[in-house]
């Protein structure tokens, strides 16, 4: 058995917390295999901070590849670096998290390594056998990678973030090699900024569907999210109708979330939406239609028009919070 | 401008999924074009249209891998307006991403398109890998999860807005390149070329009767992997399937007070 390479992500020199979920997967895989080193990899410019942070998570060692031309992420420049480090470190498995970067980068790494790839992995069945959801989460496939090298992206919500080990491993630097952009260039980033927590990290998510009818009605959901320190989410129908920006979309093709509490308001519960929130610990649904499929997955369902109950819910939550 | 678009058939996502033994039960399944691939076809058409008269400059070639029946889905892309089809014979329920990507790569090498457009994922496999693999095999630049595409007037590059965590990243790629599309690509103004003028509704177009008639005359070339020089050994084998863990049925509450009470004392999330 070879070693396990964990591709970590950093943002402005700090380790991205999503990377910790991939470490949990790697630890579990190491346990199953009973052999092999856990090697972390950080790529970018001025990433020594992120690398030493990563060194605190019980890995065998951390490799940092620091280069001026790797300042901004691009699949074209990062994939060859990952592939080269994987080979140099004797890894036979490369993993990362299914963030937008992981989804973009890891298959390209697989292509360069001639490796089979399992994406959105939710469980480990053997040294190269995994569980992964398909068909909008209606089926769990058991897959086996048959190539010498394997690449895995892990579904963030299925793996708890790894805890710090309390000690630190060595950090080595590796050469970037010849970096080529293949002529591609990132021209700008239109960032969406919000004071609320990230959808994928939030402990509470309050989502609205098409039944919210107008953008200004989302203020009721925002008020509840803010009271509970949560994030606001939405269905595709609500995004398409222009009620909220698209990056709030939860679902098969939006974000996959698994908070402690998911509140679904005026959401019918189409499978594509359920695929993104079924893993939530507690689900509350408020819908005027008692037959809405969302009630089949909700722990607590309230059949009502949101207009009738949201103001009351907000006031009573305020009282609960004030009494704590 | 020649655009190669991939289009896989998938079981209708509206139909309930059944599991039989170690596999998904597809008996009696109704197949449709993978929605994201349909959006990719729409994108290709918009990129090659001159104004709103439907006049086209450039060729859109639709590639599918599957059994003979899959020609129906290729035909429906041709009815939308694509120019010709290629159907590579294969068992679409057994092929893995790497085999599909190898076949697509071989077809790209044969057809030499200016741009390769794909849906970002199929809604059956949900793997989200093939565009990246193809770009990797060919050493081409890639832009995945496109929600906005603008073709430069010299047709030598595209600028792609792509959905990333925290916003939209705009990436300029010299052509040829590989682009995978996300849902928002079918919004009215998401795709622009320098020929301008066309106005679009929301979503992919429906095939007109005229389009359906025209599609009957368009060619679908039939190929197989061996003829393309691709040998098919799976890199990832599906060894079984299982149903996801069931959520136990919840309860209906009668009032906001009862809901808050339950959330506090039973679920303990407040
Ligand atoms: C390829 C593909 C990918 C997709 N990916 C996603 C995805 O990632 N995420 C996603 O969400 N969807 C996705 N969809 C869309 C999905 O199929 C559904 O169309 C969508 O989730 C429905 O959203 P909705 O529940 O807001 O709207 P609707 O289905 O229209 O439901 C609205 C609900 O609001 C209720 N309602 C109306 N008024 C009130 C009121 N006053 N008070 C209380 N309740 C009220 C109604 O009873 C109804 O149940 C995808 C579809 C496709 C084809």
Coordinates of C-alpha atoms and ligand atoms in Angstrom, one line a residue:
Chain A
X1 CA 0.0 0.0 0.0
X2 CA 1.2 3.4 -0.8
X3 CA 0.7 6.7 0.9
X4 CA -2.4 8.9 1.1
X5 CA -2.0 12.5 -0.2
X6 CA -4.5 15.1 1.1
X7 CA -4.9 18.2 -1.0
X8 CA -5.7 21.0 1.4
X9 CA -7.2 24.4 0.4
X10 CA -6.1 27.7 1.6
X11 CA -7.7 31.2 1.3
X12 CA -5.4 34.2 1.6
X13 CA -2.8 32.0 3.3
X14 CA -5.2 30.5 5.9
X15 CA -6.2 26.8 5.8
X16 CA -9.8 26.4 4.6
X17 CA -11.9 24.5 7.2
X18 CA -13.5 22.3 4.5
X19 CA -10.1 20.6 4.2
X20 CA -10.5 19.2 7.6
X21 CA -13.3 16.9 6.4
X22 CA -10.9 15.3 3.9
X23 CA -8.4 14.7 6.7
X24 CA -11.1 12.7 8.6
X25 CA -11.7 10.6 5.5
X26 CA -7.9 10.0 5.1
X27 CA -7.6 9.0 8.8
X28 CA -10.4 6.5 8.3
X29 CA -8.8 5.1 5.2
X30 CA -5.5 4.8 6.9
X31 CA -7.2 2.8 9.7
X32 CA -8.8 0.5 7.1
X33 CA -5.5 0.0 5.3
X34 CA -3.4 -0.4 8.4
X35 CA -0.4 1.1 6.5
X36 CA 0.7 4.2 4.6
X37 CA 1.7 7.7 5.5
X38 CA -0.8 10.6 5.6
X39 CA 0.8 13.5 3.6
X40 CA -0.8 16.9 3.4
X41 CA -0.3 19.3 0.5
X42 CA -0.7 23.0 0.3
X43 CA -0.3 24.9 -2.9
X44 CA -0.3 28.7 -3.5
X45 CA 1.7 31.8 -2.8
X46 CA 2.8 32.7 0.8
X47 CA 1.3 29.5 2.2
X48 CA 3.7 28.8 5.1
X49 CA 0.9 29.8 7.6
X50 CA -1.6 27.4 6.1
X51 CA 1.1 24.7 5.9
X52 CA 2.0 25.0 9.6
X53 CA -1.7 25.0 10.4
X54 CA -2.2 21.8 8.5
X55 CA 0.8 20.3 10.3
X56 CA -1.3 20.3 13.5
X57 CA -3.7 17.6 12.4
X58 CA -1.9 14.4 13.0
X59 CA -0.4 13.9 9.5
X60 CA 3.0 12.2 8.8
X61 CA 4.2 15.3 7.0
X62 CA 3.1 18.3 5.1
X63 CA 4.4 19.4 1.7
X64 CA 4.1 23.1 0.8
X65 CA 4.5 24.3 -2.8
X66 CA 4.9 28.0 -2.8
X67 CA 5.3 29.9 -6.0
X68 CA 4.4 33.4 -7.3
X69 CA 2.6 31.9 -10.3
X70 CA 0.4 29.8 -8.1
X71 CA -1.2 32.7 -6.2
X72 CA -4.6 32.2 -7.7
X73 CA -6.1 28.8 -8.1
X74 CA -6.4 27.4 -11.6
X75 CA -7.0 23.7 -12.5
X76 CA -4.4 24.1 -15.3
X77 CA -1.6 25.1 -13.0
X78 CA -2.5 23.1 -9.8
X79 CA -3.3 19.7 -11.3
X80 CA 0.3 19.0 -12.6
X81 CA 1.7 20.1 -9.2
X82 CA -0.6 17.7 -7.3
X83 CA 0.1 14.8 -9.7
X84 CA 3.9 15.4 -9.5
X85 CA 3.8 15.5 -5.6
X86 CA 1.7 12.4 -5.5
X87 CA 4.2 10.5 -7.5
X88 CA 7.2 11.9 -5.7
X89 CA 5.6 11.0 -2.3
X90 CA 4.7 7.4 -3.3
X91 CA 1.0 8.1 -2.9
X92 CA -1.4 5.7 -4.4
X93 CA -4.4 7.7 -3.3
X94 CA -5.1 11.4 -3.6
X95 CA -8.0 13.0 -1.8
X96 CA -9.7 16.3 -1.2
X97 CA -13.0 17.8 -0.4
X98 CA -15.9 18.3 -2.9
X99 CA -15.8 22.0 -2.7
X100 CA -16.0 24.0 -6.0
X101 CA -12.2 23.8 -6.1
X102 CA -12.1 20.1 -5.3
X103 CA -14.7 19.3 -7.9
X104 CA -12.8 21.3 -10.5
X105 CA -9.3 20.1 -9.7
X106 CA -9.4 16.5 -8.6
X107 CA -10.7 14.9 -11.8
X108 CA -8.0 16.7 -13.8
X109 CA -5.4 15.3 -11.4
X110 CA -7.0 11.8 -12.0
X111 CA -6.5 12.4 -15.8
X112 CA -2.9 13.3 -15.3
X113 CA -2.3 10.2 -13.1
X114 CA -4.3 7.8 -15.2
X115 CA -6.2 7.2 -12.1
X116 CA -9.8 6.1 -11.5
X117 CA -11.8 8.6 -9.4
X118 CA -14.6 8.3 -7.0
X119 CA -16.4 11.6 -6.2
X120 CA -18.5 12.7 -3.3
X121 CA -17.4 9.8 -1.3
X122 CA -19.5 9.2 1.9
X123 CA -18.0 6.0 3.3
X124 CA -14.9 3.7 3.2
X125 CA -15.6 0.0 2.5
X126 CA -12.0 -1.2 1.8
X127 CA -8.5 0.1 0.8
X128 CA -9.9 1.2 -2.6
X129 CA -13.7 0.7 -2.1
X130 CA -16.0 3.4 -1.2
X131 CA -19.6 4.5 -0.8
X132 CA -20.9 7.4 -2.9
X133 CA -24.4 8.8 -3.5
X134 CA -25.9 8.9 -7.0
X135 CA -29.3 9.6 -8.6
X136 CA -29.8 12.7 -6.4
X137 CA -29.0 10.7 -3.3
X138 CA -31.7 8.1 -3.9
X139 CA -29.1 5.4 -4.3
X140 CA -25.8 4.7 -2.6
X141 CA -23.3 3.0 -4.9
X142 CA -20.5 0.8 -3.7
X143 CA -17.6 1.4 -6.0
X144 CA -14.1 -0.1 -6.3
X145 CA -11.2 1.8 -8.0
X146 CA -9.2 -0.7 -10.0
X147 CA -6.3 1.4 -11.2
X148 CA -3.0 1.6 -9.3
X149 CA -3.6 5.2 -8.4
X150 CA -7.0 6.4 -7.1
X151 CA -8.4 9.9 -6.6
X152 CA -11.2 10.6 -4.2
X153 CA -13.3 13.7 -3.5
X154 CA -15.2 13.5 -0.2
X155 CA -18.6 14.8 0.5
X156 CA -18.1 17.4 3.1
X157 CA -21.3 16.8 5.0
X158 CA -20.5 13.1 5.6
X159 CA -17.2 13.6 7.4
X160 CA -16.8 15.5 10.6
X161 CA -14.0 18.0 10.5
X162 CA -10.8 16.5 11.9
X163 CA -9.7 17.8 15.3
X164 CA -6.3 19.2 15.9
X165 CA -3.8 16.6 17.2
X166 CA -2.1 18.9 19.7
X167 CA 1.3 18.2 18.1
X168 CA 2.9 19.2 14.8
X169 CA 4.6 17.3 12.0
X170 CA 7.4 18.4 9.7
X171 CA 6.7 20.8 6.8
X172 CA 8.8 20.2 3.7
X173 CA 8.8 22.4 0.6
X174 CA 8.6 21.0 -3.0
X175 CA 9.4 22.6 -6.3
X176 CA 6.5 23.8 -8.4
X177 CA 8.1 22.6 -11.6
X178 CA 7.3 24.4 -14.8
X179 CA 4.0 26.2 -14.3
X180 CA 1.9 26.6 -17.5
X181 CA -1.5 28.2 -17.6
X182 CA -2.2 26.8 -21.1
X183 CA -3.2 30.4 -21.9
X184 CA -6.1 30.5 -19.4
X185 CA -6.4 33.5 -17.2
X186 CA -8.8 34.4 -14.3
X187 CA -10.0 37.9 -15.2
X188 CA -12.1 38.7 -12.1
X189 CA -14.0 37.3 -9.2
X190 CA -17.5 38.6 -8.4
X191 CA -17.6 37.7 -4.8
X192 CA -20.9 37.4 -2.9
X193 CA -20.4 38.8 0.6
X194 CA -22.7 38.1 3.5
X195 CA -22.4 38.7 7.2
X196 CA -24.1 35.4 7.8
X197 CA -22.1 32.1 8.1
X198 CA -21.4 30.1 5.0
X199 CA -24.2 27.8 4.0
X200 CA -22.0 24.7 4.1
X201 CA -20.6 25.6 7.6
X202 CA -23.8 26.9 9.3
X203 CA -25.3 25.0 12.2
X204 CA -28.8 26.4 11.3
X205 CA -30.1 26.9 7.7
X206 CA -33.4 28.6 7.0
X207 CA -34.5 28.1 3.4
X208 CA -37.3 29.5 1.3
X209 CA -38.9 28.2 -1.8
X210 CA -41.0 29.6 -4.7
X211 CA -43.9 29.9 -2.3
X212 CA -42.2 32.9 -0.7
X213 CA -43.4 34.7 -3.8
X214 CA -41.3 37.9 -3.6
X215 CA -37.7 38.9 -2.7
X216 CA -38.7 41.1 0.1
X217 CA -40.5 38.2 1.8
X218 CA -37.2 36.6 2.4
X219 CA -36.6 39.2 5.2
X220 CA -38.8 37.0 7.4
X221 CA -36.4 34.1 6.8
X222 CA -33.4 36.3 7.3
X223 CA -34.7 37.5 10.7
X224 CA -35.1 33.9 11.9
X225 CA -31.6 33.0 10.5
X226 CA -30.1 35.9 12.3
X227 CA -31.8 35.1 15.6
X228 CA -30.4 31.5 15.4
X229 CA -27.0 32.5 14.0
X230 CA -27.7 30.7 10.8
X231 CA -27.5 31.0 7.0
X232 CA -30.3 31.5 4.5
X233 CA -30.8 29.0 1.7
X234 CA -33.3 28.6 -1.1
X235 CA -34.6 26.2 -3.8
X236 CA -33.7 26.4 -7.4
X237 CA -37.2 27.6 -8.2
X238 CA -36.7 30.5 -5.8
X239 CA -33.3 31.4 -7.3
X240 CA -34.6 31.1 -10.8
X241 CA -37.5 33.4 -10.0
X242 CA -34.9 35.9 -8.9
X243 CA -36.0 36.0 -5.2
X244 CA -32.5 35.4 -4.0
X245 CA -29.0 35.1 -5.5
X246 CA -28.1 31.7 -7.0
X247 CA -25.3 30.9 -4.6
X248 CA -28.0 30.3 -1.9
X249 CA -29.3 27.2 -3.8
X250 CA -29.4 24.1 -1.8
X251 CA -29.7 20.7 -3.6
X252 CA -28.3 18.2 -6.0
X253 CA -26.8 20.9 -8.1
X254 CA -26.6 23.6 -5.5
X255 CA -24.9 23.2 -2.1
X256 CA -25.1 20.1 0.1
X257 CA -25.8 21.1 3.7
X258 CA -26.2 19.1 6.9
X259 CA -26.9 21.6 9.7
X260 CA -28.3 20.7 13.1
X261 CA -31.5 22.5 12.2
X262 CA -32.9 22.9 8.7
X263 CA -36.1 25.0 8.3
X264 CA -37.8 24.6 5.0
X265 CA -40.5 27.3 4.3
X266 CA -42.8 27.1 1.3
X267 CA -40.6 24.3 -0.3
X268 CA -42.4 21.4 -2.0
X269 CA -39.6 18.9 -1.5
X270 CA -38.5 17.9 -5.0
X271 CA -35.9 15.1 -4.9
X272 CA -33.2 17.5 -6.2
X273 CA -33.8 19.7 -3.2
X274 CA -33.9 16.9 -0.8
X275 CA -30.6 15.6 -2.1
X276 CA -29.0 18.7 -0.7
X277 CA -30.5 18.8 2.8
X278 CA -31.7 15.3 3.8
X279 CA -28.6 14.8 5.9
X280 CA -29.7 17.6 8.3
X281 CA -30.1 16.5 11.9
X282 CA -33.5 18.1 12.5
X283 CA -35.8 19.2 9.7
X284 CA -38.7 21.6 10.1
X285 CA -41.1 22.1 7.2
X286 CA -43.7 24.9 7.0
X287 CA -46.0 24.5 4.0
X288 CA -49.6 25.2 3.3
X289 CA -50.1 22.0 1.4
X290 CA -50.4 19.0 3.7
X291 CA -49.5 16.6 0.9
X292 CA -46.2 18.4 0.1
X293 CA -43.4 15.7 -0.1
X294 CA -41.2 17.8 2.2
X295 CA -43.3 16.5 5.1
X296 CA -42.1 13.0 4.4
X297 CA -38.6 13.9 5.5
X298 CA -39.4 16.6 8.1
X299 CA -39.2 15.8 11.8
X300 CA -41.7 18.5 12.6
X301 CA -44.2 19.7 10.0
X302 CA -46.5 22.7 10.3
X303 CA -49.3 22.9 7.8
X304 CA -49.8 26.6 7.4
X305 CA -49.3 29.6 5.2
X306 CA -46.0 31.3 6.0
X307 CA -47.8 34.6 6.1
X308 CA -49.8 33.4 9.1
X309 CA -47.0 31.8 11.1
X310 CA -43.6 33.4 10.4
X311 CA -44.2 36.7 12.3
X312 CA -45.4 34.7 15.3
X313 CA -42.4 32.3 15.0
X314 CA -40.0 35.2 14.9
X315 CA -41.5 36.9 17.9
X316 CA -41.5 33.7 20.0
X317 CA -37.9 32.8 19.0
X318 CA -36.9 36.2 20.1
X319 CA -38.4 35.5 23.5
X320 CA -36.7 32.1 23.7
X321 CA -33.3 33.7 22.9
X322 CA -33.9 36.6 25.3
X323 CA -34.6 34.1 28.1
X324 CA -31.3 32.2 27.5
Chain B
X1 CA -16.8 27.6 -35.2
X2 CA -17.5 24.0 -34.6
X3 CA -18.9 23.0 -31.2
X4 CA -19.0 19.4 -29.9
X5 CA -21.6 18.9 -27.3
X6 CA -22.0 15.7 -25.3
X7 CA -25.5 14.4 -24.4
X8 CA -26.1 11.3 -22.3
X9 CA -29.5 9.7 -21.9
X10 CA -30.6 9.4 -18.2
X11 CA -33.6 7.9 -16.5
X12 CA -36.3 10.6 -16.1
X13 CA -35.4 12.3 -12.8
X14 CA -39.1 12.7 -12.0
X15 CA -39.5 8.9 -11.8
X16 CA -39.1 7.0 -8.6
X17 CA -35.8 5.1 -8.4
X18 CA -36.1 1.4 -7.8
X19 CA -33.3 -1.0 -6.7
X20 CA -33.3 -4.6 -7.7
X21 CA -30.7 -6.8 -6.2
X22 CA -27.3 -5.3 -6.8
X23 CA -28.3 -2.7 -9.3
X24 CA -30.7 0.2 -10.1
X25 CA -33.8 -1.3 -11.8
X26 CA -34.2 0.5 -15.1
X27 CA -36.9 -1.8 -16.5
X28 CA -39.6 0.4 -17.9
X29 CA -37.6 3.5 -17.2
X30 CA -38.4 6.5 -19.4
X31 CA -35.2 8.1 -20.7
X32 CA -34.6 11.8 -21.3
X33 CA -31.5 13.9 -22.3
X34 CA -29.5 14.7 -19.2
X35 CA -30.8 18.2 -18.2
X36 CA -27.3 19.7 -18.0
X37 CA -26.5 18.4 -21.4
X38 CA -29.7 19.9 -22.8
X39 CA -28.5 23.2 -21.4
X40 CA -25.1 22.6 -23.1
X41 CA -26.9 22.1 -26.4
X42 CA -28.8 25.3 -25.8
X43 CA -25.6 27.1 -25.0
X44 CA -24.0 25.8 -28.3
X45 CA -26.9 27.0 -30.3
X46 CA -26.9 30.4 -28.8
X47 CA -23.1 30.7 -29.5
X48 CA -23.6 29.9 -33.2
X49 CA -26.8 31.9 -33.8
X50 CA -26.8 35.1 -35.8
X51 CA -29.4 37.4 -34.4
X52 CA -32.9 36.2 -33.6
X53 CA -33.7 35.0 -37.0
X54 CA -32.4 31.6 -36.1
X55 CA -29.8 31.9 -38.8
X56 CA -26.7 30.0 -37.8
X57 CA -23.0 30.3 -38.5
X58 CA -21.0 27.4 -37.2
X59 CA -21.7 23.8 -36.6
X60 CA -23.1 22.0 -33.5
X61 CA -22.3 18.3 -33.3
X62 CA -24.0 16.2 -30.6
X63 CA -22.1 13.2 -29.2
X64 CA -23.8 10.5 -27.2
X65 CA -22.5 7.2 -25.9
X66 CA -25.1 4.5 -25.4
X67 CA -27.2 1.7 -26.9
X68 CA -29.0 2.2 -30.3
X69 CA -32.1 3.5 -28.4
X70 CA -30.0 6.5 -27.3
X71 CA -30.4 7.8 -30.9
X72 CA -33.8 9.1 -29.7
X73 CA -32.1 11.5 -27.3
X74 CA -29.6 12.6 -30.0
X75 CA -32.5 13.1 -32.3
X76 CA -34.2 15.4 -29.8
X77 CA -31.0 17.5 -29.6
X78 CA -31.0 17.7 -33.4
X79 CA -34.7 18.8 -33.2
X80 CA -33.6 21.7 -31.0
X81 CA -31.3 22.8 -33.8
X82 CA -28.0 20.9 -33.6
X83 CA -26.6 20.0 -37.0
X84 CA -25.6 16.3 -36.8
X85 CA -25.0 13.5 -34.3
X86 CA -22.5 10.9 -33.4
X87 CA -23.6 7.8 -31.4
X88 CA -20.8 5.7 -30.0
X89 CA -22.1 2.2 -29.0
X90 CA -21.8 1.3 -25.4
X91 CA -23.6 0.1 -22.3
X92 CA -24.4 3.5 -20.7
X93 CA -25.3 1.8 -17.4
X94 CA -21.9 0.2 -17.0
X95 CA -19.4 2.7 -18.4
X96 CA -17.5 4.7 -15.8
X97 CA -16.4 8.3 -16.1
X98 CA -12.9 7.4 -17.3
X99 CA -14.2 5.2 -20.2
X100 CA -16.7 7.9 -21.2
X101 CA -13.9 10.5 -21.1
X102 CA -11.6 8.4 -23.2
X103 CA -14.3 8.0 -25.9
X104 CA -15.1 11.7 -25.8
X105 CA -11.3 12.5 -26.1
X106 CA -11.0 10.2 -29.1
X107 CA -14.0 11.9 -30.8
X108 CA -12.5 15.3 -30.1
X109 CA -9.3 14.2 -31.7
X110 CA -11.2 13.1 -34.7
X111 CA -13.6 16.0 -35.0
X112 CA -11.2 18.8 -33.9
X113 CA -14.0 21.1 -32.6
X114 CA -13.3 24.7 -31.6
X115 CA -15.1 24.2 -28.3
X116 CA -16.2 21.2 -26.3
X117 CA -19.4 21.9 -24.3
X118 CA -20.7 19.5 -21.7
X119 CA -23.2 19.4 -18.9
X120 CA -21.5 19.7 -15.5
X121 CA -22.8 16.3 -14.4
X122 CA -25.2 13.6 -15.3
X123 CA -28.1 13.4 -12.9
X124 CA -27.9 9.6 -12.7
X125 CA -24.2 9.1 -11.9
X126 CA -23.8 12.5 -10.3
X127 CA -20.0 12.1 -10.7
X128 CA -19.1 15.5 -12.1
X129 CA -15.8 14.4 -13.7
X130 CA -16.0 13.8 -17.4
X131 CA -15.3 17.4 -18.6
X132 CA -12.3 17.8 -16.3
X133 CA -11.0 14.4 -17.4
X134 CA -11.3 15.2 -21.1
X135 CA -9.6 18.5 -20.6
X136 CA -6.8 16.8 -18.6
X137 CA -6.3 14.0 -21.2
X138 CA -6.2 16.6 -24.0
X139 CA -4.1 19.1 -22.1
X140 CA -6.7 21.8 -22.9
X141 CA -7.8 24.6 -20.6
X142 CA -11.1 24.1 -18.8
X143 CA -13.9 26.1 -17.2
X144 CA -16.4 24.1 -15.2
X145 CA -19.8 25.1 -13.8
X146 CA -20.3 27.9 -16.4
X147 CA -23.2 30.3 -15.7
X148 CA -22.1 32.9 -18.3
X149 CA -20.3 32.5 -21.6
X150 CA -19.1 35.2 -23.9
X151 CA -17.4 34.3 -27.2
X152 CA -14.8 36.9 -28.4
X153 CA -15.5 38.5 -31.7
X154 CA -12.4 36.9 -33.3
X155 CA -13.7 33.5 -32.0
X156 CA -10.3 32.8 -30.6
X157 CA -11.3 32.8 -26.9
X158 CA -14.3 32.5 -24.6
X159 CA -14.7 34.3 -21.2
X160 CA -16.6 32.0 -18.9
X161 CA -18.3 33.0 -15.6
X162 CA -18.2 30.0 -13.4
X163 CA -19.9 29.3 -10.1
X164 CA -17.4 28.9 -7.3
X165 CA -17.8 28.9 -3.5
X166 CA -18.4 32.5 -2.7
X167 CA -19.3 33.9 -6.1
X168 CA -18.7 33.9 -9.8
X169 CA -15.2 33.6 -11.2
X170 CA -14.6 34.8 -14.8
X171 CA -12.0 32.9 -16.6
X172 CA -10.8 33.6 -20.1
X173 CA -9.8 30.5 -22.2
X174 CA -8.1 30.4 -25.6
X175 CA -9.9 28.0 -27.9
X176 CA -10.0 25.0 -28.2
X177 CA -11.1 24.5 -24.6
X178 CA -13.5 22.4 -22.5
X179 CA -16.5 24.1 -20.8
X180 CA -19.0 22.4 -18.5
X181 CA -22.3 24.3 -17.9
X182 CA -24.5 24.8 -14.8
X183 CA -28.2 25.6 -14.5
X184 CA -28.0 29.4 -14.8
X185 CA -26.4 29.1 -18.3
X186 CA -30.0 29.1 -19.7
X187 CA -31.0 32.4 -18.3
X188 CA -31.9 34.9 -21.0
X189 CA -28.6 36.8 -21.2
X190 CA -26.1 34.2 -20.1
X191 CA -24.7 33.3 -23.5
X192 CA -23.4 36.0 -25.8
X193 CA -21.5 36.0 -29.1
X194 CA -20.4 38.9 -31.2
X195 CA -23.0 38.3 -33.8
X196 CA -25.6 39.7 -31.3
X197 CA -29.2 40.5 -31.5
X198 CA -30.9 37.3 -30.3
X199 CA -33.2 37.5 -27.3
X200 CA -33.9 34.4 -25.4
X201 CA -36.5 33.2 -22.9
X202 CA -35.7 31.3 -19.7
X203 CA -34.5 27.7 -20.1
X204 CA -33.6 25.5 -23.1
X205 CA -35.8 25.9 -26.2
X206 CA -38.4 23.4 -27.1
X207 CA -38.1 21.6 -30.4
X208 CA -40.5 23.2 -32.9
X209 CA -42.5 21.0 -35.3
X210 CA -40.2 22.3 -38.1
X211 CA -37.2 21.3 -36.0
X212 CA -38.6 17.8 -35.4
X213 CA -39.2 17.3 -39.1
X214 CA -35.7 18.7 -40.0
X215 CA -34.1 16.4 -37.4
X216 CA -35.4 13.3 -39.2
X217 CA -33.1 14.2 -42.2
X218 CA -30.0 15.0 -40.1
X219 CA -27.3 12.3 -39.9
X220 CA -26.3 10.4 -36.8
X221 CA -23.0 8.7 -37.4
X222 CA -22.6 5.4 -35.6
X223 CA -19.2 4.5 -34.2
X224 CA -17.8 2.1 -31.6
X225 CA -15.0 2.5 -29.1
X226 CA -12.7 0.0 -30.9
X227 CA -13.0 1.9 -34.1
X228 CA -11.9 5.0 -32.2
X229 CA -8.9 3.1 -30.8
X230 CA -10.2 3.1 -27.2
X231 CA -10.0 -0.1 -25.2
X232 CA -12.5 -0.2 -22.4
X233 CA -11.4 -1.5 -19.0
X234 CA -13.2 0.1 -16.1
X235 CA -11.2 2.2 -13.7
X236 CA -14.1 2.3 -11.2
X237 CA -16.3 -0.7 -10.9
X238 CA -19.8 -0.4 -9.3
X239 CA -19.9 -3.5 -7.1
X240 CA -23.4 -2.9 -5.6
X241 CA -26.0 -0.4 -4.7
X242 CA -28.1 0.1 -1.6
X243 CA -30.9 2.4 -0.5
X244 CA -29.8 5.4 1.6
X245 CA -30.6 5.3 5.3
X246 CA -34.3 6.1 5.7
X247 CA -35.3 9.1 7.8
X248 CA -37.9 8.1 10.3
X249 CA -41.2 9.7 9.7
X250 CA -41.7 12.8 11.7
X251 CA -44.8 14.4 13.2
X252 CA -47.1 17.3 12.3
X253 CA -47.4 20.0 15.0
X254 CA -50.5 22.0 15.4
X255 CA -49.1 25.4 16.3
X256 CA -46.0 27.6 16.5
X257 CA -46.0 27.1 20.3
X258 CA -45.9 23.4 19.9
X259 CA -43.2 23.6 17.3
X260 CA -41.0 25.7 19.6
X261 CA -41.7 23.4 22.5
X262 CA -40.6 20.3 20.4
X263 CA -37.5 22.1 19.2
X264 CA -36.5 23.0 22.7
X265 CA -37.3 19.9 24.7
X266 CA -37.3 17.0 22.2
X267 CA -34.9 18.0 19.5
X268 CA -32.9 20.3 21.7
X269 CA -31.8 22.6 18.9
X270 CA -32.9 25.9 20.4
Ligands
LIG1 C1 -31.3 19.1 -13.4 C2 -32.0 19.7 -12.3 C3 -31.4 20.0 -11.2 C4 -32.0 20.6 -10.1 N1 -31.3 21.0 -9.0 C5 -32.0 21.5 -7.9 C6 -31.3 21.9 -6.7 O1 -30.1 21.8 -6.6 N2 -32.1 22.5 -5.7 C7 -33.4 22.7 -5.8 O2 -34.0 23.2 -4.8 N3 -34.1 22.3 -6.9 C8 -33.4 21.8 -8.0 N4 -34.1 21.4 -9.1 C9 -35.5 21.9 -9.2 C10 -36.5 21.0 -8.5 O3 -36.8 19.9 -9.3 C11 -37.8 21.7 -8.1 O4 -38.3 22.3 -9.2 C12 -37.6 22.8 -7.0 O5 -36.8 22.3 -5.9 C13 -38.9 23.3 -6.5 O6 -38.7 24.4 -5.7 P1 -39.8 24.9 -4.7 O7 -40.1 23.9 -3.7 O8 -39.4 26.3 -4.2 O9 -41.1 25.2 -5.7 P2 -42.4 24.5 -5.9 O10 -42.2 23.1 -6.2 O11 -43.2 25.3 -6.8 O12 -43.1 24.5 -4.4 C14 -43.5 25.6 -3.8 C15 -44.2 25.2 -2.5 O13 -44.6 26.3 -1.7 C16 -45.8 26.1 -1.1 N5 -46.4 27.3 -0.8 C17 -46.9 28.2 -1.7 N6 -47.4 29.3 -1.1 C18 -47.2 29.1 0.2 C19 -47.5 29.9 1.4 N7 -48.1 31.1 1.3 N8 -47.2 29.4 2.6 C20 -46.7 28.1 2.7 N9 -46.4 27.4 1.6 C21 -46.6 27.9 0.4 C22 -46.5 25.2 -2.0 O14 -47.5 24.4 -1.3 C23 -45.4 24.3 -2.6 O15 -45.2 23.1 -1.9 C24 -33.4 20.8 -10.2 C25 -34.1 20.5 -11.3 C26 -33.4 19.9 -12.4 C27 -34.2 19.5 -13.6

